[in-house]
Amino acid sequence: MFRTALRNVLAHRARLLMTVLAVLLGVAFVSGTLVFTDTVSAAYRKSSAKGFDQVDVAVRPRYQDAEGDRVGRLHELTRKTLDDSARVPGAARAVGVVTGFAALAGKDGELVGDGFRTQGGNYWGAEDPRYPLVEGRAPRGAGEVLIDSATARRTGYEVGDTVRLSVDGPVLTPRITGVFTTDDGNVAAGGSLALFDTATAQRLFGKAGAYDEIAVGAKPGVTQAALKAELDRALPQDAVETVTGRQLADEQAEMISASMSGLRQGLLVFAGIALFVGTFIIANTFTMLVAQRTKELALLRAVGASRRQVTRSVLAEAFMVGAVAAVTGLAAGIGIGAGMRSLLGSLGAVVPDGPLVVGPGTVLAALAVGVLVTVVAAWLPGRRAAKIPPVAAMSSVHAQATTRSLVLRNTLGALLSAAGVAVVLAATTMDGSDGQAPMGLGAVLLIVGVFVLTPLLSRPLIAAAAPVLRLFGVSGGLARRNALRNPRRTAATASALMIGLTLITGMTVTAGSLQRSIDKMASAAIEADYVVSMANGNELSPDVERRLKRTDGVTATSPLRNASARVGGGTEYLTGVDGATIGRLTDLAVRDGSFTVGGTRVVVDGDTAKSHGWRAGSRFTVAHEDGARQQLTVAGVYEGNDMIRGIMLDTAALAPHDPDPADMQVLVKTADGASDAAKDRLERALGTNPAIRVQDKEDISREIAQMFTLVLNMLYGLLAMAVIVAVLGVVNTLAMSVFERSQEIGMLRAIGLDRGGVKRMVRLESLVISLFGGVLGVGLGVFFGWAAGELLGTRMPTYELVLPWGRMALFLLLAATVGVLAALWPARRAARLNMLQAIKAE
């Protein structure tokens, strides 16, 4: 039976080619994802490990657990802690480490790096062992700075140049006194690192006289564990914690793995979708191959082959096809992984150097996935073939599905679809996070149910195309009958395309609705003309608001200043605002009381008020970070949203308890409203700082639109793999159908249907099947988009369903295009059949 299976595979090479390609693409996607993420993770781990070469033990401040009225407070690492660390037995040196955000502008005035990796720190003494100088000298004083060699190379800066940078708002213009090398992973990834002398770094990063960490180096012969033990004995354990360099490297490696796992899981989901779509092609292919070999299988049964042997022969064929697809897919995946890494570089991202990583797990996963998917998809056709009695097979009695099997299939499909719709509808009534899992389950049930029902649905939907097909005469009528001849085959072919378009349509509906809702939220909540913030989302210096307030044409400003406090045994976040102006800068609906902020009178968003049982006039006590208690009164309850929420109180009431204030945003209103001239004045007042964004409502909406467009385009690109696999399915089905109907096509040619008519018949059949899948996909996608919106609406009051009619029409046009393109080769092959040979074909 194995030799028989091998001969069958070799005999049907052309017909199995599309199946191999479908599995190959899915396996290539899986293995490419694993190779890419493993390679990037290994490169970052290697780079981060080098960054800890100069650290044997790190001393870090310990966070105190919040108890009673005390909010978790940070113990400071002082000069005394540094000196005590340097004196412990086995310590060769101790370096105080200060870090923070430092936005560096290039010579073109643009921010270097992506805003999240532009870091600052301190250079220790005249020769810091962490950062070897390659040129110049150490910085001395506030007017001097060092930059890393990679940044110097990218920007063209040299020793002696003046640079523009910012740590929290105001622009600084220090002079470059030197260039250093570093193995810092952020720099390797395209960021920058600017170093000041220690006193300047402490002042700039808000840590006067204190350090973020103390890096202790061991003497020769002293292990990291021994040095850590000595430090643990010498330093107060309730104030500090010690971590070895190896532990730091391991922590960094875990963080890198965690950050890459999300990307890996996301890519593997799309690879799984492609493989899932591929199963329809495999099942269709083997179903048709088995149908074409029924007499051969019947003869095997007649000469003594058992049902199991017949099933095993089909599975053996599937195993060989899967093995070939898996091996070639693995090779293609390695190329994809290398290409994705190169693509990052072409897009401006910098990945640390390192070899391409092809781990044993990647090889095993590729082989297992390719073989398993193929064998599982071929099992049902093989089992069905084995159950056909030899006599029935020889006389083709088995050709049509029995009424009982169709009734059973339709009943099962209806039950699954009804259950899916019911679960999805129930999920829309739940709270956002609670409804996610039920909605996912309902979506799976509904998709499976519709797939099972697709043969039944094909008849009315394809019949609806009959008036259009009549315009093509005999070819159109034949195309409609061919599409309806085998509903199961038509269903399996259309379902592959249906799944891809369901996902694409659902995401488009959800993204468009979200964008509209966020735009409404921004315009409804904010009356300010401009919102000022840091480019990387960090905190602004209070000096930014003071400068804006003094700018010509500015009529009102207010910071949005965050601080945490304990309220009723839990932590709540306070938002410090200018009580005199905040009412003019926002437009928040008030549920209860009035929007009055001043003194100890505050306003609270509805969710916070509900959780504490507050209303207008309620009083409550907060415990600030400095331990002081303060009694506040609720003046009003407002409708919060994702942009503005929480407890708002006047900055004058918050300031005594916030020794290091920082603003997340500043709202600004001008006399003449938003204009280019007003925006230029605000930017000049802040020193034309590349680290600060001055945005009006249109800028905010544009930024949101760009974000959604970028995400959607990425998802479209990933789902394109599933669509390509679906195209292969249509090509495969049509090609095998043409082979199966060779005699029939020969007869049509003999009675007068010309080659053009044959081509038209095959193309129209493909078009009808593709549009059938497209209509189902778009319909399901709209339903899922609506359901997801209902779930989001529980958390977003401004949510509004938006149906992108233009894009949905484009998706149907895409389905039609898929049908036309997929039919090119099968139609040409059908038209070129020799009619006499076709007529006498078995």
Short mmCIF file of C-alpha atoms in Angstrom, two decimals, residues 546-733:
data_model
loop_
_atom_site.label_atom_id
_atom_site.label_comp_id
_atom_site.label_asym_id
_atom_site.label_seq_id
_atom_site.Cartn_x
_atom_site.Cartn_y
_atom_site.Cartn_z
CA ARG A 546 4.88 79.09 32.80
CA ARG A 547 6.48 79.92 29.45
CA LEU A 548 3.26 79.27 27.55
CA LYS A 549 1.26 81.46 29.92
CA ARG A 550 3.61 84.40 29.17
CA THR A 551 3.32 83.95 25.38
CA ASP A 552 1.52 86.65 23.36
CA GLY A 553 -2.03 85.73 22.42
CA VAL A 554 -2.45 83.03 25.10
CA THR A 555 -5.61 83.64 27.13
CA ALA A 556 -5.73 80.52 29.33
CA THR A 557 -3.54 77.56 30.25
CA SER A 558 -3.83 74.61 32.60
CA PRO A 559 -1.54 71.69 33.32
CA LEU A 560 -2.77 68.12 33.65
CA ARG A 561 -0.48 67.03 36.52
CA ASN A 562 -0.57 63.46 37.78
CA ALA A 563 -0.03 62.35 41.37
CA SER A 564 -1.04 59.24 43.26
CA ALA A 565 -2.75 59.12 46.65
CA ARG A 566 -4.44 56.58 48.87
CA VAL A 567 -8.21 56.80 49.20
CA GLY A 568 -10.17 54.34 51.30
CA GLY A 569 -7.43 51.71 51.34
CA GLY A 570 -6.78 51.84 47.59
CA THR A 571 -4.71 53.99 45.26
CA GLU A 572 -6.35 56.71 43.17
CA TYR A 573 -4.68 59.10 40.74
CA LEU A 574 -5.14 62.82 41.22
CA THR A 575 -5.02 65.28 38.33
CA GLY A 576 -3.75 68.71 39.26
CA VAL A 577 -5.29 71.51 37.14
CA ASP A 578 -5.63 75.27 37.20
CA GLY A 579 -9.01 75.59 38.87
CA ALA A 580 -9.62 79.07 37.48
CA THR A 581 -9.20 78.08 33.82
CA ILE A 582 -9.93 74.34 33.51
CA GLY A 583 -13.65 74.97 32.90
CA ARG A 584 -12.81 77.08 29.82
CA LEU A 585 -10.35 74.51 28.47
CA THR A 586 -12.58 71.42 28.72
CA ASP A 587 -16.17 70.60 27.86
CA LEU A 588 -17.11 67.67 30.07
CA ALA A 589 -20.75 66.80 30.72
CA VAL A 590 -21.61 67.17 34.42
CA ARG A 591 -23.86 64.49 35.93
CA ASP A 592 -24.21 65.94 39.40
CA GLY A 593 -23.29 69.27 41.01
CA SER A 594 -21.10 71.81 39.18
CA PHE A 595 -17.73 71.78 37.49
CA THR A 596 -15.96 73.82 40.17
CA VAL A 597 -12.33 73.25 41.11
CA GLY A 598 -10.62 75.34 43.76
CA GLY A 599 -9.21 74.99 47.26
CA THR A 600 -10.31 71.60 48.56
CA ARG A 601 -13.26 71.38 46.15
CA VAL A 602 -12.73 68.77 43.44
CA VAL A 603 -14.58 67.16 40.52
CA VAL A 604 -14.62 63.39 39.99
CA ASP A 605 -15.38 61.25 36.93
CA GLY A 606 -18.49 59.07 37.06
CA ASP A 607 -16.73 55.69 37.33
CA THR A 608 -14.57 56.79 40.27
CA ALA A 609 -17.55 58.36 42.01
CA LYS A 610 -19.60 55.19 41.53
CA SER A 611 -16.84 52.95 42.88
CA HIS A 612 -16.66 55.01 46.10
CA GLY A 613 -20.34 55.91 46.37
CA TRP A 614 -19.65 59.64 46.04
CA ARG A 615 -21.95 62.39 44.81
CA ALA A 616 -21.90 66.18 44.86
CA GLY A 617 -21.23 67.29 48.44
CA SER A 618 -19.50 64.06 49.52
CA ARG A 619 -16.31 64.43 51.54
CA PHE A 620 -13.37 62.07 51.56
CA THR A 621 -9.80 61.98 52.84
CA VAL A 622 -6.71 61.38 50.75
CA ALA A 623 -3.21 60.44 51.94
CA HIS A 624 -0.58 62.05 49.71
CA GLU A 625 2.82 60.62 48.82
CA ASP A 626 4.46 62.69 51.60
CA GLY A 627 2.19 61.01 54.15
CA ALA A 628 0.04 64.10 54.78
CA ARG A 629 -3.74 63.70 54.94
CA GLN A 630 -6.14 66.10 53.27
CA GLN A 631 -9.93 66.29 53.27
CA LEU A 632 -11.55 67.06 49.93
CA THR A 633 -15.14 67.84 48.90
CA VAL A 634 -16.81 66.64 45.70
CA ALA A 635 -18.17 69.72 43.92
CA GLY A 636 -19.36 67.78 40.87
CA VAL A 637 -19.36 64.47 39.02
CA TYR A 638 -18.46 64.59 35.29
CA GLU A 639 -18.53 62.16 32.37
CA GLY A 640 -14.96 60.91 32.05
CA ASN A 641 -13.37 59.30 29.00
CA ASP A 642 -10.07 57.76 27.97
CA MET A 643 -8.52 61.23 27.54
CA ILE A 644 -9.67 62.93 30.74
CA ARG A 645 -10.71 61.10 33.91
CA GLY A 646 -9.95 60.89 37.62
CA ILE A 647 -10.06 63.27 40.56
CA MET A 648 -9.32 66.87 39.50
CA LEU A 649 -8.07 69.29 42.14
CA ASP A 650 -6.37 72.66 42.03
CA THR A 651 -2.58 72.59 41.69
CA ALA A 652 -2.39 75.00 44.63
CA ALA A 653 -3.89 72.30 46.88
CA LEU A 654 -1.64 69.58 45.40
CA ALA A 655 1.67 71.50 45.31
CA PRO A 656 2.53 71.30 49.07
CA HIS A 657 2.40 67.49 48.85
CA ASP A 658 4.20 67.11 45.49
CA PRO A 659 7.84 68.20 45.89
CA ASP A 660 8.79 67.14 42.35
CA PRO A 661 5.83 68.22 40.15
CA ALA A 662 5.63 67.18 36.52
CA ASP A 663 2.87 67.71 33.97
CA MET A 664 1.68 65.10 31.48
CA GLN A 665 0.06 67.73 29.23
CA VAL A 666 -0.66 71.45 29.11
CA LEU A 667 -3.93 72.77 27.66
CA VAL A 668 -3.67 76.15 25.91
CA LYS A 669 -6.32 78.56 24.60
CA THR A 670 -5.40 81.50 22.39
CA ALA A 671 -7.23 84.72 21.57
CA ASP A 672 -7.55 83.99 17.84
CA GLY A 673 -8.07 80.23 18.06
CA ALA A 674 -5.95 77.60 16.33
CA SER A 675 -3.82 78.97 13.48
CA ASP A 676 -0.37 78.47 11.99
CA ALA A 677 0.77 81.79 13.43
CA ALA A 678 -0.42 80.90 16.94
CA LYS A 679 1.24 77.48 16.75
CA ASP A 680 4.53 79.05 15.61
CA ARG A 681 4.43 81.47 18.55
CA LEU A 682 3.93 78.64 21.02
CA GLU A 683 6.74 76.56 19.50
CA ARG A 684 9.14 79.52 19.52
CA ALA A 685 8.27 80.21 23.15
CA LEU A 686 9.45 76.68 23.94
CA GLY A 687 12.67 77.08 21.95
CA THR A 688 11.47 75.13 18.87
CA ASN A 689 12.05 72.00 20.92
CA PRO A 690 12.01 68.72 18.92
CA ALA A 691 10.96 66.80 22.05
CA ILE A 692 7.73 68.76 22.55
CA ARG A 693 4.57 68.44 20.46
CA VAL A 694 2.15 71.36 20.07
CA GLN A 695 -1.04 69.85 18.62
CA ASP A 696 -4.45 71.22 17.77
CA LYS A 697 -7.51 69.01 17.40
CA GLU A 698 -6.80 68.36 13.72
CA ASP A 699 -3.26 67.27 14.57
CA ILE A 700 -4.59 64.86 17.20
CA SER A 701 -7.15 63.42 14.75
CA ARG A 702 -4.50 63.11 12.04
CA GLU A 703 -2.16 61.31 14.42
CA ILE A 704 -4.93 58.90 15.41
CA ALA A 705 -5.79 58.32 11.75
CA GLN A 706 -2.14 57.60 10.91
CA MET A 707 -1.89 55.13 13.77
CA PHE A 708 -5.02 53.23 12.70
CA THR A 709 -3.96 53.31 9.05
CA LEU A 710 -0.53 51.92 9.91
CA VAL A 711 -1.99 49.11 12.03
CA LEU A 712 -4.61 48.26 9.40
CA ASN A 713 -2.04 48.18 6.60
CA MET A 714 0.14 45.84 8.68
CA LEU A 715 -2.84 43.56 9.31
CA TYR A 716 -3.84 43.66 5.64
CA GLY A 717 -0.29 42.65 4.74
CA LEU A 718 -0.37 39.73 7.16
CA LEU A 719 -3.81 38.59 6.03
CA ALA A 720 -2.67 38.77 2.42
CA MET A 721 -1.02 35.39 3.07
CA ALA A 722 -4.45 33.85 3.78
CA VAL A 723 -5.88 35.45 0.63
CA ILE A 724 -2.98 34.10 -1.47
CA VAL A 725 -3.63 30.63 -0.08
CA ALA A 726 -7.32 31.04 -0.93
CA VAL A 727 -6.37 31.98 -4.50
CA LEU A 728 -4.32 28.79 -4.75
CA GLY A 729 -7.39 26.91 -3.56
CA VAL A 730 -9.55 28.34 -6.33
CA VAL A 731 -6.86 27.57 -8.93
CA ASN A 732 -6.44 24.03 -7.60
CA THR A 733 -10.16 23.29 -7.52
#
